Short mmCIF file of C-alpha atoms and ligand atoms in Angstrom, two decimals:
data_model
loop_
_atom_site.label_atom_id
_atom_site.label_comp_id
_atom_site.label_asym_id
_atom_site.label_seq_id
_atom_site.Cartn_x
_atom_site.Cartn_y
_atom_site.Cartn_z
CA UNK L 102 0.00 0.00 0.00
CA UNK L 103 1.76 3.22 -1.40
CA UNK L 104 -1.18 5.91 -0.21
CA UNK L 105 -1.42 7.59 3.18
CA UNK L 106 -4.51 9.26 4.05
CA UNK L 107 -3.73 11.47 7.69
CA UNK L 108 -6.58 12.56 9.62
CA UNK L 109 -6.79 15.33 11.76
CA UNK L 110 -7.49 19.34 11.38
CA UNK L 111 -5.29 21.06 8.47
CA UNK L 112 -3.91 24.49 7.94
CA UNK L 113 -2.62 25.53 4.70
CA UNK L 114 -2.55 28.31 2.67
CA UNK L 115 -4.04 29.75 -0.63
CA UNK L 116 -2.53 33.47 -0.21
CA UNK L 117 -0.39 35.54 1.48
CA UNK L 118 -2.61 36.72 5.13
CA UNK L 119 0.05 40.39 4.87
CA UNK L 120 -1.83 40.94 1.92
CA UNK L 121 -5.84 39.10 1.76
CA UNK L 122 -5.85 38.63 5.48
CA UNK L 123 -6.16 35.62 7.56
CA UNK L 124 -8.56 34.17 5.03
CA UNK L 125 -5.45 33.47 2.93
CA UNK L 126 -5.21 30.25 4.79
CA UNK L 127 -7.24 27.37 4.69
CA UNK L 128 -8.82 25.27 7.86
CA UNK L 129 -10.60 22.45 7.95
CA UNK L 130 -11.24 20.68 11.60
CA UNK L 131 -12.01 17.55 9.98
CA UNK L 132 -9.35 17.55 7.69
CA UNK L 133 -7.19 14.83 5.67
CA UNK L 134 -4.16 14.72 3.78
CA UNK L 135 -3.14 12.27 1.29
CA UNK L 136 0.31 11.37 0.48
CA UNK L 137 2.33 8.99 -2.26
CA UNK L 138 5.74 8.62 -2.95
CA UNK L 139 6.92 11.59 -0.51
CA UNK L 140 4.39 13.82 -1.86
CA UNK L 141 0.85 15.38 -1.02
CA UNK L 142 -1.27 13.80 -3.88
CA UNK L 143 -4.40 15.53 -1.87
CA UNK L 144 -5.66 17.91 0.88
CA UNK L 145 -9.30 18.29 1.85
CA UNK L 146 -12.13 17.48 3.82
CA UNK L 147 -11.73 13.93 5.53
CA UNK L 148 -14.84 12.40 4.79
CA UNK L 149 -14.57 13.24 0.90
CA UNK L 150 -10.90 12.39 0.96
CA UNK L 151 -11.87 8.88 2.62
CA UNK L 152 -13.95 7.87 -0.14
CA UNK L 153 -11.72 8.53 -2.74
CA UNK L 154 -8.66 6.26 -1.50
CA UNK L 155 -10.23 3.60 0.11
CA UNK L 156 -7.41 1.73 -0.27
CA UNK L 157 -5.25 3.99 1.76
CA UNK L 158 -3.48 3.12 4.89
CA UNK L 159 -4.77 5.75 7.52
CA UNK L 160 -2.69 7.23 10.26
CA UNK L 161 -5.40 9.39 12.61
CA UNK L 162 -3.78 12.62 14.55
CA UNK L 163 -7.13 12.75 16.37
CA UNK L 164 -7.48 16.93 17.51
CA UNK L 165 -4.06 17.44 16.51
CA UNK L 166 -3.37 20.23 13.95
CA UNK L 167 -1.42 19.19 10.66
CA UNK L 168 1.09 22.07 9.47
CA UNK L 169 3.24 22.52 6.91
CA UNK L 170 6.79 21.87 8.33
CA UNK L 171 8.68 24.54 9.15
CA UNK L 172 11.38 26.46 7.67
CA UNK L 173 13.98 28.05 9.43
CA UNK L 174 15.39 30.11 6.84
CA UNK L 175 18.79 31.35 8.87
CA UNK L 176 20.62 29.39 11.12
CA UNK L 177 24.21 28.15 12.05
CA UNK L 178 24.32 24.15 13.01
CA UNK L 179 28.14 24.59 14.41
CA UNK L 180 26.81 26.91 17.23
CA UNK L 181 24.37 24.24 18.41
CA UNK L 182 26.58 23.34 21.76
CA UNK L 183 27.29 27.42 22.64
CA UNK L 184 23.68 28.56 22.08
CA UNK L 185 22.54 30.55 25.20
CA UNK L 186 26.14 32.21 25.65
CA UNK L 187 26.10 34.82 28.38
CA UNK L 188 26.58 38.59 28.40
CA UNK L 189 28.05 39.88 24.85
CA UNK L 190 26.73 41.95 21.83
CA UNK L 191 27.50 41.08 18.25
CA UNK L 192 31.59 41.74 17.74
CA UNK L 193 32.18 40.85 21.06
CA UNK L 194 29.80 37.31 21.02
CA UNK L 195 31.77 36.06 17.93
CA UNK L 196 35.63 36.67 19.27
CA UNK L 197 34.47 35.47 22.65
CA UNK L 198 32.38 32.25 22.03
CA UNK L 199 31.77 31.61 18.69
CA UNK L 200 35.22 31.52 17.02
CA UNK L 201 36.74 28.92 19.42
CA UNK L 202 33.53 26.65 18.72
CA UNK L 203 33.94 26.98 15.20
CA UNK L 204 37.67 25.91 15.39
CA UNK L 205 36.61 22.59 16.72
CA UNK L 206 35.18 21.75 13.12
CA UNK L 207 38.70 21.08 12.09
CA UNK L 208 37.71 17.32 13.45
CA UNK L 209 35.34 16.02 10.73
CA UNK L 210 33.86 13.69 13.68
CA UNK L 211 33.38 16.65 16.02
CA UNK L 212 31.13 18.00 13.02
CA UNK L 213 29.29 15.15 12.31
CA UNK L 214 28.35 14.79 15.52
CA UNK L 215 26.76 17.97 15.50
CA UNK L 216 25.49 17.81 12.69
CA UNK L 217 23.15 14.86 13.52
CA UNK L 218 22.51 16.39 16.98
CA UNK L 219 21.58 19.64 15.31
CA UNK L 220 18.97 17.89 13.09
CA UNK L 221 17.54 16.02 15.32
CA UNK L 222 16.56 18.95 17.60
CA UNK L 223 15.29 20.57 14.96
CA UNK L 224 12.66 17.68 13.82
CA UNK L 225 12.36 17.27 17.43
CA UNK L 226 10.95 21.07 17.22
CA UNK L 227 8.68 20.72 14.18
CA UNK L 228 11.62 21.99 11.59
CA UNK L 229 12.18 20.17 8.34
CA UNK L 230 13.70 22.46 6.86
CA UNK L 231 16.67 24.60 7.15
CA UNK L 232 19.19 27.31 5.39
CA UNK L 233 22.50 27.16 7.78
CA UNK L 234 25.77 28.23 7.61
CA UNK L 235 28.58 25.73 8.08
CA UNK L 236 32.26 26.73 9.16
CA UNK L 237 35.68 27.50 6.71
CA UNK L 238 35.79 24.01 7.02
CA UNK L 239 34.55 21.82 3.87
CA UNK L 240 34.10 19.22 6.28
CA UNK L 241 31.56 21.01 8.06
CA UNK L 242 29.51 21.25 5.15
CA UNK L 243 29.84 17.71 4.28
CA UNK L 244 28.78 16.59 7.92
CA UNK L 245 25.63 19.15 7.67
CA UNK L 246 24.66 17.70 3.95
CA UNK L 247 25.56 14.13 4.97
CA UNK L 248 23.21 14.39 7.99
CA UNK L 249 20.12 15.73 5.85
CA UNK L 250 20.46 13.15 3.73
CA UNK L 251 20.20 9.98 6.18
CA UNK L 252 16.94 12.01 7.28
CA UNK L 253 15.84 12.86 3.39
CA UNK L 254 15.18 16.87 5.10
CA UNK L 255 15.38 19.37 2.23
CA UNK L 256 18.20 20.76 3.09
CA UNK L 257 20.24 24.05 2.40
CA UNK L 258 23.83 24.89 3.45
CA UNK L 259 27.32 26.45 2.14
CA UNK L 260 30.91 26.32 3.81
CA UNK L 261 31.33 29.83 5.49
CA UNK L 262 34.25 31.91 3.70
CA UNK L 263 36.15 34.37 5.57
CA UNK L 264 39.38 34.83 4.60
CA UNK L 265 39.99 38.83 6.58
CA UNK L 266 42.51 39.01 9.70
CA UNK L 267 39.44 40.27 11.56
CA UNK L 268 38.89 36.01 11.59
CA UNK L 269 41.37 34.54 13.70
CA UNK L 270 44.22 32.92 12.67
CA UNK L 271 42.80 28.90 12.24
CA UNK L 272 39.41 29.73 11.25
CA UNK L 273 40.84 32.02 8.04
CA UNK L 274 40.39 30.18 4.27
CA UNK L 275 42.03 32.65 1.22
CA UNK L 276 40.04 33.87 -1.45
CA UNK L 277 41.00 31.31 -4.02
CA UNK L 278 40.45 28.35 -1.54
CA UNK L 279 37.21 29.30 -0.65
CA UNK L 280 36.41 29.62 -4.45
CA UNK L 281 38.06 26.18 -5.22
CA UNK L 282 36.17 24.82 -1.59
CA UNK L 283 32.83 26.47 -2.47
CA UNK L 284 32.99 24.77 -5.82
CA UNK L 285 33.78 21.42 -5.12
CA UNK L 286 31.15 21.31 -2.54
CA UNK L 287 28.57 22.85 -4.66
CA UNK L 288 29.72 20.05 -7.48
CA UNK L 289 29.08 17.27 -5.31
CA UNK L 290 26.13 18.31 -3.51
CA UNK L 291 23.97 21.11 -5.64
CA UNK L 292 20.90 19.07 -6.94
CA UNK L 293 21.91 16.03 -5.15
CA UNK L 294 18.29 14.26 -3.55
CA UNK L 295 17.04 17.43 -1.44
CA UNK L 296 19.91 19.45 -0.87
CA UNK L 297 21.28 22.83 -2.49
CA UNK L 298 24.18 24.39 -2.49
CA UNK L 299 24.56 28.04 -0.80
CA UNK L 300 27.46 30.36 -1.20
CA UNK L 301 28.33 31.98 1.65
CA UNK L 302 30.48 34.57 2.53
CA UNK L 303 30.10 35.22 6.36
CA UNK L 304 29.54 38.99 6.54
CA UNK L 305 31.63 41.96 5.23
CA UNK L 306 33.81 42.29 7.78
CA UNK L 307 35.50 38.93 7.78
CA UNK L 308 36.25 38.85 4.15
CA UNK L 309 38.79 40.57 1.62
CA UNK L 310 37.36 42.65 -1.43
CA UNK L 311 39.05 39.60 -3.22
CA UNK L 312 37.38 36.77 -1.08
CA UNK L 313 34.07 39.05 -2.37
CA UNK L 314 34.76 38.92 -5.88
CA UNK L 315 35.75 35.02 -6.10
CA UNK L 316 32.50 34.26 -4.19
CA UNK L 317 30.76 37.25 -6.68
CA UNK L 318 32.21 35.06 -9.92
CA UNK L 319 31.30 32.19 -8.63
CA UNK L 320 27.44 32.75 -8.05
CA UNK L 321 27.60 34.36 -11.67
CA UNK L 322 28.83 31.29 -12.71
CA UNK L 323 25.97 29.24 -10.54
CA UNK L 324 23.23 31.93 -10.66
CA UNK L 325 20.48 29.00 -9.72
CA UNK L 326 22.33 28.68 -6.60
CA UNK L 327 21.37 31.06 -3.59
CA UNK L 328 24.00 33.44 -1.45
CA UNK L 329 23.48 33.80 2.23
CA UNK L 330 25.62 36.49 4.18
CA UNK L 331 24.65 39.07 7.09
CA UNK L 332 23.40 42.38 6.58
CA UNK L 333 22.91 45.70 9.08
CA UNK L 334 22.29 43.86 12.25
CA UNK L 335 23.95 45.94 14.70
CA UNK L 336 24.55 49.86 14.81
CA UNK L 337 28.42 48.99 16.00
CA UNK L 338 29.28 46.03 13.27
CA UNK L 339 27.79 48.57 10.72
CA UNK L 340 30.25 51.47 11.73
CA UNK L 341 32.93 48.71 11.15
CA UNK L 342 32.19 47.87 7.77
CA UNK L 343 32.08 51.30 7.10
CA UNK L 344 36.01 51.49 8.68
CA UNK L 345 36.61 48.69 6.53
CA UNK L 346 35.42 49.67 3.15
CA UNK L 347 35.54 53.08 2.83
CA UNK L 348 34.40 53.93 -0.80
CA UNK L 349 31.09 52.22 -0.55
CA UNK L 350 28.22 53.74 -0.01
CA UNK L 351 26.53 51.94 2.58
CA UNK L 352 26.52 48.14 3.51
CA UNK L 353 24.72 46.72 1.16
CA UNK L 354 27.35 48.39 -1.59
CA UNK L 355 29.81 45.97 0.10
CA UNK L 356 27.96 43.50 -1.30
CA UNK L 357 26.15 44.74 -4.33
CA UNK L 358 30.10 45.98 -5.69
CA UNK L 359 31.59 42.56 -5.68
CA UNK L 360 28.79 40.77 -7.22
CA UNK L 361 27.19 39.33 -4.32
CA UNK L 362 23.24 41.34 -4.78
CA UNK L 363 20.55 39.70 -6.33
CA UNK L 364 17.31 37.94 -6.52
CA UNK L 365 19.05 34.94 -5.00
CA UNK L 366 20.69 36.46 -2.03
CA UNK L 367 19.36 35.72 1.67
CA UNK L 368 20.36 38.89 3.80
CA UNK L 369 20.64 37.73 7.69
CA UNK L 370 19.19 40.80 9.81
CA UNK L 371 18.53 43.40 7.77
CA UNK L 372 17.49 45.90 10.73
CA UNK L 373 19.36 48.80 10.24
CA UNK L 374 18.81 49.80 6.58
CA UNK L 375 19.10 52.69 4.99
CA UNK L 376 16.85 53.95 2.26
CA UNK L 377 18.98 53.13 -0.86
CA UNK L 378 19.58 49.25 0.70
CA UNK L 379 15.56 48.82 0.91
CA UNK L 380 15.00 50.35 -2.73
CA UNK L 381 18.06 48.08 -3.75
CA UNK L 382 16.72 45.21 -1.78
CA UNK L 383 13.20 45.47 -2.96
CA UNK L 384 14.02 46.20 -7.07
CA UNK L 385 16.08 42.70 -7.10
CA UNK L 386 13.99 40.85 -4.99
CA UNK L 387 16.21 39.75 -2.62
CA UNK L 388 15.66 37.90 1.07
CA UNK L 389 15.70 39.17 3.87
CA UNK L 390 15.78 36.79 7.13
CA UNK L 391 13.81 38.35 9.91
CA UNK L 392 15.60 36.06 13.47
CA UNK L 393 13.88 37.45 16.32
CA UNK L 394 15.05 35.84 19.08
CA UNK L 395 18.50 36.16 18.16
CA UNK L 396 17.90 40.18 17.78
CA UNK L 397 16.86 40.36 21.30
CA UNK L 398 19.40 38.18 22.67
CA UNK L 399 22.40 39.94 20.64
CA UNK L 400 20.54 43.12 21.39
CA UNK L 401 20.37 44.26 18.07
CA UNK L 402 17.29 45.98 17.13
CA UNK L 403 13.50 45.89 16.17
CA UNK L 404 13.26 44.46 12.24
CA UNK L 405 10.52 46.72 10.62
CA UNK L 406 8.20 44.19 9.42
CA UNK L 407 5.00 46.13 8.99
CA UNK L 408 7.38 48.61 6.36
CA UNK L 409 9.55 46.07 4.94
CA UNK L 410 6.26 43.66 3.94
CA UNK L 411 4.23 47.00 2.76
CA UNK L 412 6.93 47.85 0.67
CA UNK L 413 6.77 44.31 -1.05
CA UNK L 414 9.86 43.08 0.22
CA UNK L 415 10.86 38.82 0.24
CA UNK L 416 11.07 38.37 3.88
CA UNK L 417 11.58 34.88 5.72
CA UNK L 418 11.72 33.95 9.67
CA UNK L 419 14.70 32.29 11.41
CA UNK L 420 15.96 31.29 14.46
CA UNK L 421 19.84 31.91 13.81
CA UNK L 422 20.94 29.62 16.03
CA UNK L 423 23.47 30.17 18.18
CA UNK L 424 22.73 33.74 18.46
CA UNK L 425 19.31 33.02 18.71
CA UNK L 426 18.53 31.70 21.60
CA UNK L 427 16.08 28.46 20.75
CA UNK L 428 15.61 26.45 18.29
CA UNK L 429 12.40 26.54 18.29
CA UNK L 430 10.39 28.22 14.94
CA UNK L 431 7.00 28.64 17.61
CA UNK L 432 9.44 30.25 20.05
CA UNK L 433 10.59 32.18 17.15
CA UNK L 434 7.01 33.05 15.44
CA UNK L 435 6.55 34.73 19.35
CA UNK L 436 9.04 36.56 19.46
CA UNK L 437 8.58 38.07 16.09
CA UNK L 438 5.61 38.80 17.49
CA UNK L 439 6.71 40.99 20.52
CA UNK L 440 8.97 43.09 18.22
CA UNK L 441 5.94 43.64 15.99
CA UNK L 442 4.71 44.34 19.36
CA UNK L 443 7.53 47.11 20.05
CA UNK L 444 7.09 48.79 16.71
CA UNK L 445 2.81 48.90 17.52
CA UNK L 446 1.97 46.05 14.62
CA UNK L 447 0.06 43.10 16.27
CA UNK L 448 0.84 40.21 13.54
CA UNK L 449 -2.20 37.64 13.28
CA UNK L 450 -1.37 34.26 13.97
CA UNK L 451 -1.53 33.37 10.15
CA UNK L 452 0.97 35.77 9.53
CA UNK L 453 3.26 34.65 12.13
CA UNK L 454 2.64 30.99 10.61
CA UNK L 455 3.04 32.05 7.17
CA UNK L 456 6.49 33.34 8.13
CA UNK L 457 7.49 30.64 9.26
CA UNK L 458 6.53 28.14 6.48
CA UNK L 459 5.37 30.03 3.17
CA UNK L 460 7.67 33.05 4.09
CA UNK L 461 10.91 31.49 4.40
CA UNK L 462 9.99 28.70 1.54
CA UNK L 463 9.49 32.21 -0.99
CA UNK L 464 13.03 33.56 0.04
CA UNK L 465 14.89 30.25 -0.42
CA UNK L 466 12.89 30.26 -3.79
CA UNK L 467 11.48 26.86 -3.32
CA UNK L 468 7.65 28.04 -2.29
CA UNK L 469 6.52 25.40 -4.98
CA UNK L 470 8.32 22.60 -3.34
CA UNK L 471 7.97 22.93 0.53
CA UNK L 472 6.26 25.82 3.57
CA UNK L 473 2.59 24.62 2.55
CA UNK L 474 0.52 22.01 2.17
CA UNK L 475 -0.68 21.34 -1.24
CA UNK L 476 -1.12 18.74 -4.19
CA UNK L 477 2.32 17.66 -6.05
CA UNK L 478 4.14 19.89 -3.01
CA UNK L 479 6.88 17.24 -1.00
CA UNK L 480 4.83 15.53 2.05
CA UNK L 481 6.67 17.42 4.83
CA UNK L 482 4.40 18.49 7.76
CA UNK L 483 4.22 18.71 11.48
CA UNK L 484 1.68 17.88 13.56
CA UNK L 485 0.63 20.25 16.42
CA UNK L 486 -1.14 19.63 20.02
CA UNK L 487 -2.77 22.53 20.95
CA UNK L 488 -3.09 21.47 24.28
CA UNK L 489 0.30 20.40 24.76
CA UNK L 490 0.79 22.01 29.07
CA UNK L 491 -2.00 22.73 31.26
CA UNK L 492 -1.45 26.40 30.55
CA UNK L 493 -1.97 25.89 26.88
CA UNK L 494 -4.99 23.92 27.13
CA UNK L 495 -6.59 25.80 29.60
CA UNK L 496 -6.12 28.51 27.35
CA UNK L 497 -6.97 27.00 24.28
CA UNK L 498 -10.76 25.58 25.19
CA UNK L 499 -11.64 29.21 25.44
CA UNK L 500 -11.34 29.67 21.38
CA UNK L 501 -13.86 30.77 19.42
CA UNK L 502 -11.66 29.47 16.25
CA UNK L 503 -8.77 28.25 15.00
CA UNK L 504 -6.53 31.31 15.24
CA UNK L 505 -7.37 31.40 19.38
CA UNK L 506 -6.54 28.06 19.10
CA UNK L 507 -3.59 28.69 17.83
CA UNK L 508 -2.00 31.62 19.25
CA UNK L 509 -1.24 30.52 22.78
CA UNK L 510 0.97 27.16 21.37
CA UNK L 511 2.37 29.85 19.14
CA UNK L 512 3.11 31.94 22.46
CA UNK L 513 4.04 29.26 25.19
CA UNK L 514 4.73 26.60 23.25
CA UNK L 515 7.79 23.85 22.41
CA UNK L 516 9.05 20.70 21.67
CA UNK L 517 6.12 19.43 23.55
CA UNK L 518 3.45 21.57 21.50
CA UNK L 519 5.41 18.78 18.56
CA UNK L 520 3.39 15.45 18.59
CA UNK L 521 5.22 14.37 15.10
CA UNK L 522 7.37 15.49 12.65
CA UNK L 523 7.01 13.91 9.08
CA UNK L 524 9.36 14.60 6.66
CA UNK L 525 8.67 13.20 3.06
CA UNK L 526 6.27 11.71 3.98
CA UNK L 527 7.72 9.62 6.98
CA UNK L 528 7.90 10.05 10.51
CA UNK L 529 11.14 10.84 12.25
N1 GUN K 2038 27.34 38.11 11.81
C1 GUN K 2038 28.41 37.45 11.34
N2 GUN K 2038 28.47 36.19 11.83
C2 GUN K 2038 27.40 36.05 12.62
C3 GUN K 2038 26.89 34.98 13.41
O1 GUN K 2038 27.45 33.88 13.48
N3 GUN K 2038 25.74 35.23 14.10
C4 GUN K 2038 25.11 36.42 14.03
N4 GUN K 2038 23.99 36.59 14.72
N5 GUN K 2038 25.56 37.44 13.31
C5 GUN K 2038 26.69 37.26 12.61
ZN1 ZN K 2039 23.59 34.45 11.32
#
C-alpha cells in the first residue's frame, strides 16, 4: 500500500494573510491529507478524501493540527553546543564564544556529531527544513549535507568563507580556496536528492574585497544557486564595515560591488537599513531573514516588518541559532511577534505561521516545493497539540476558532506543543 490518508485538522494556505488577510489560509477541523511517494497527492475534507482512497493506509492525529513543516530560513548548526552564551553583543559574542567553537570543526567527527545532533533537535521542534551556515571548514559542510540526507530533510547549506585578519588565525580560508572549496562542494552536492548548495560569505567584515569577488564570480557562474551572508544587524558592526570599506556607499554596496546582490541572495538581519539598501533590496527581490530571538538576545534591534512587507519586500523567519537563543520556529514566530509588538503592529497568527513556512519557503525560492501544504508539493508536515501544558490547554478551550486556538501554542509553546514530525512523507 503506497497511499497515506492522515486525519486530523489542516492548515494551509491559498494566499499571502500580509496581503488578503487571515482568510489566505485554509482550515478544515475535519481535515485529511493524502500522500504517495513523498508527496501530497491531496488535501481536503476527511470524509470526501476517505472515499476517494479507500485503499489507503490511515494514520489518525485525532485533535491534533497538521502544518506545513517549518522552515527556518537562517541558522548556524556549528553553534548548536554554545547557544545561550552569556553577556556579549554582536563583535564581542563572535571573538568570545563563537570563534573557538567553530575551530573545533577542524575534526570532521566533532562536526558530524553535531550535525546529527543539530537535526535532530530541529525535527524534534517541528523543523524540516533549514538554510545554515557551516564553518571555513569543507568538512563542516559535508557533515551538515551528509546528515540531511540519512533524514531525506530538504536541506540548504554552504561552507562559510572568511578569509579577513578580523577572523582569527585557524578559522581564516584565502580567497582562491574558498572559491576552489565552495565549488567542489557545490559540485558534489547542488541538486543532489534534497539538498542545495549556498554560497556563503560570512559577513563583510571577515572577508577581503578579493574573497568578495571570487564568491561574486562564482554565483555568476551558478546563478540558480542562492547566497546567504549578514546584513545591518547591529549599529556597532555597521560602523565597522564602514572602517573597513571606505568607498562604498553603505553596507549593502559591500555586497552589491563585488557581485554578491541579487534575486538569490538571503540577507541575515537586515534591521538597520538605509533607504537606498531597501529600494536596492526590494528592485532585485532579494531575502531578507527576519531572526527574532537572536535580535533580542544579541541586542540588536526591532526588524521593521509592517514597512519592509508594505513595501513588497521577500522576507523569511529564522531562528539563527546560536545567536538566537532556541531552536524553536514557535518560540521564534513569538518573538517576532513581541517586536511587531515594540514597533505597535500586532501580527495575526496566520501571519506569524506564514512566516514561518510560506515566508521562508518564498526567500529560499522553493515556495513550490515545501512551507505549505498542497497537491504535487513534498509531504513534509508537522503535527501540532494545541493542548500540549496545562497552561496551553486551559487557554486553548476558550477559542472561538482556530486562530485562538492557535496563538497561545504559538506563544508558550515547544518541543512538547510537537506530537510528530514527518518529513517526506515519513515520521522521524
Ligand atoms: N554576523 C556574522 N556572523 C554572525 C553569526 O554567526 N551570528 C550572528 N547573529 N551574526 C553574525
Ligand atoms: Zn547568522
Amino acid at each position: 500500500m503506497t497511499q497515506t490518508l492522515h486525519l486530523g485538522q489542516i492548515l494551509s494556505f491559498d494566499g499571502n494573510p500580509f496581503e488578503d488577510g487571515p482568510g489566505a489560509a485554509w482550515h478544515e477541523t475535519h481535515g485529511a491529507l493524502v500522500v504517495e511517494h513523498g508527496k501530497i497527492l491531496a488535501v481536503g475534507p476527511a470524509d470526501a478524501l476517505r472515499a476517494a482512497h479507500p485503499k489507503a493506509a490511515q494514520v489518525d492525529h485525532g485533535a491534533a493540527l497538521i502544518v506545513p513543516g517549518f522552515v527556518d530560513a537562517h541558522a548556524h548548526y556549528p553553534q548548536t553546543a554554545m547557544i545561550a552564551s552569556w553577556g556579549k553583543r554582536l563583535i564581542d559574542w563572535l571573538n568570545h564564544y563563537t570563534f573557538p567553537e567553530e575551530m573545533r570543526f577542524a575534526d570532521p567527527a566533532y562536526a558530524a556529531d553535531i550535525a546529527g545532533r543539530y537535526l535532530d533537535l530541529l525535527l524534534a521542534h517541528g523543523t524540516t527544513s533549514v538554510c545554515s551556515f557551516c564553518t571555513i571548514h569543507p568538512a563542516s559542510a559535508e557533515a551538515l549535507f551528509t546528515a540531511a540526507q540519512d533524514r531525506s530533510m530538504r536541506i540548504f547549506a554552504g561552507k562559510t568563507c572568511m578569509d579577513r585578519d578580523t577572523a582569527p588565525e585557524g578559522l581564516r580560508d584565502t580567497a582562491q580556496s574558498a572559491y576552489d572549496d565552495s565549488l567542489a562542494l557545490l559540485n558534489r552536492w547542488h541538486g543532489r536528492g534534497r539538498a542545495s548548495y549556498v554560497i556563503t560569505p560570512r559577513f563583510s567584515p571577515t572577508s577581503t574585497p578579493e574573497q568578495l569577488s571570487a564568491l561574486g564570480a562564482l554565483w555568476a557562474e551558478h546563478p540558480d544557486c542562492l547566497m546567504q551572508t549578514h546584513l545591518s544587524e547591529q549599529v556597532d558592526e555597521i560602523a565597522w564595515v564602514k572602517a573597513l570599506y571606505p568607498a562604498a556607499r553603505d553596507y549593502l554596496d559591500t555586497y552589491e560591488a563585488h557581485g554578491l546582490l541579487g534575486e538569490g541572495g538571503l540577507y541575515g538581519h537586515a534591521i538597520h537599513l538605509e533607504p537606498r539598501e531597501r529600494d536596492r533590496l526590494r528592485e532585485v527581490g532579494a531575502g531578507l531573514v527576519h531572526c527574532p530571538t537572536s535580535n533580542t538576545f544579541i541586542g540588536s534591534g526591532l526588524f521593521d516588518m509592517d514597512g519592509l512587507m508594505r513595501e513588497g519586500q521577500r522576507v523569511g523567519l529564522a531562528t539563527d541559532t546560536g545567536g538566537g537563543s532556541s531552536f524553536s520556529m514557535l518560540r521564534t514566530m513569538a518573538a517576532a511577534y513581541e517586536i511587531a509588538q515594540l514597533r505597535h503592529r500586532p501580527l495575526h497568527g496566520s501571519e506569524l505561521l506564514w512566516l514561518a513556512t510560506q515566508g521562508s519557503a518564498r526567500a529560499l525560492r522553493c515556495d513550490h516545493l515545501i512551507g505549505n501544504l498542497a497537491p504535487g508539493m513534498e509531504a513534509d508536515f508537522t503535527v501540532l497539540d494545541l493542548a500540549s501544558t496545562p497552561a496551553i490547554a486551559q487557554r486553548s478551550t476558550r477559542a472561538n476558532d482556530i486562530w485562538e486556538a492557535l496563538f497561545p501554542t504559538i506563544m508558550m509553546g515547544d518541543d512538547r506543543a510537537v506530537a510528530g514530525t514527518w518529513v517526506a512523507g515519513r515520521k522521524l
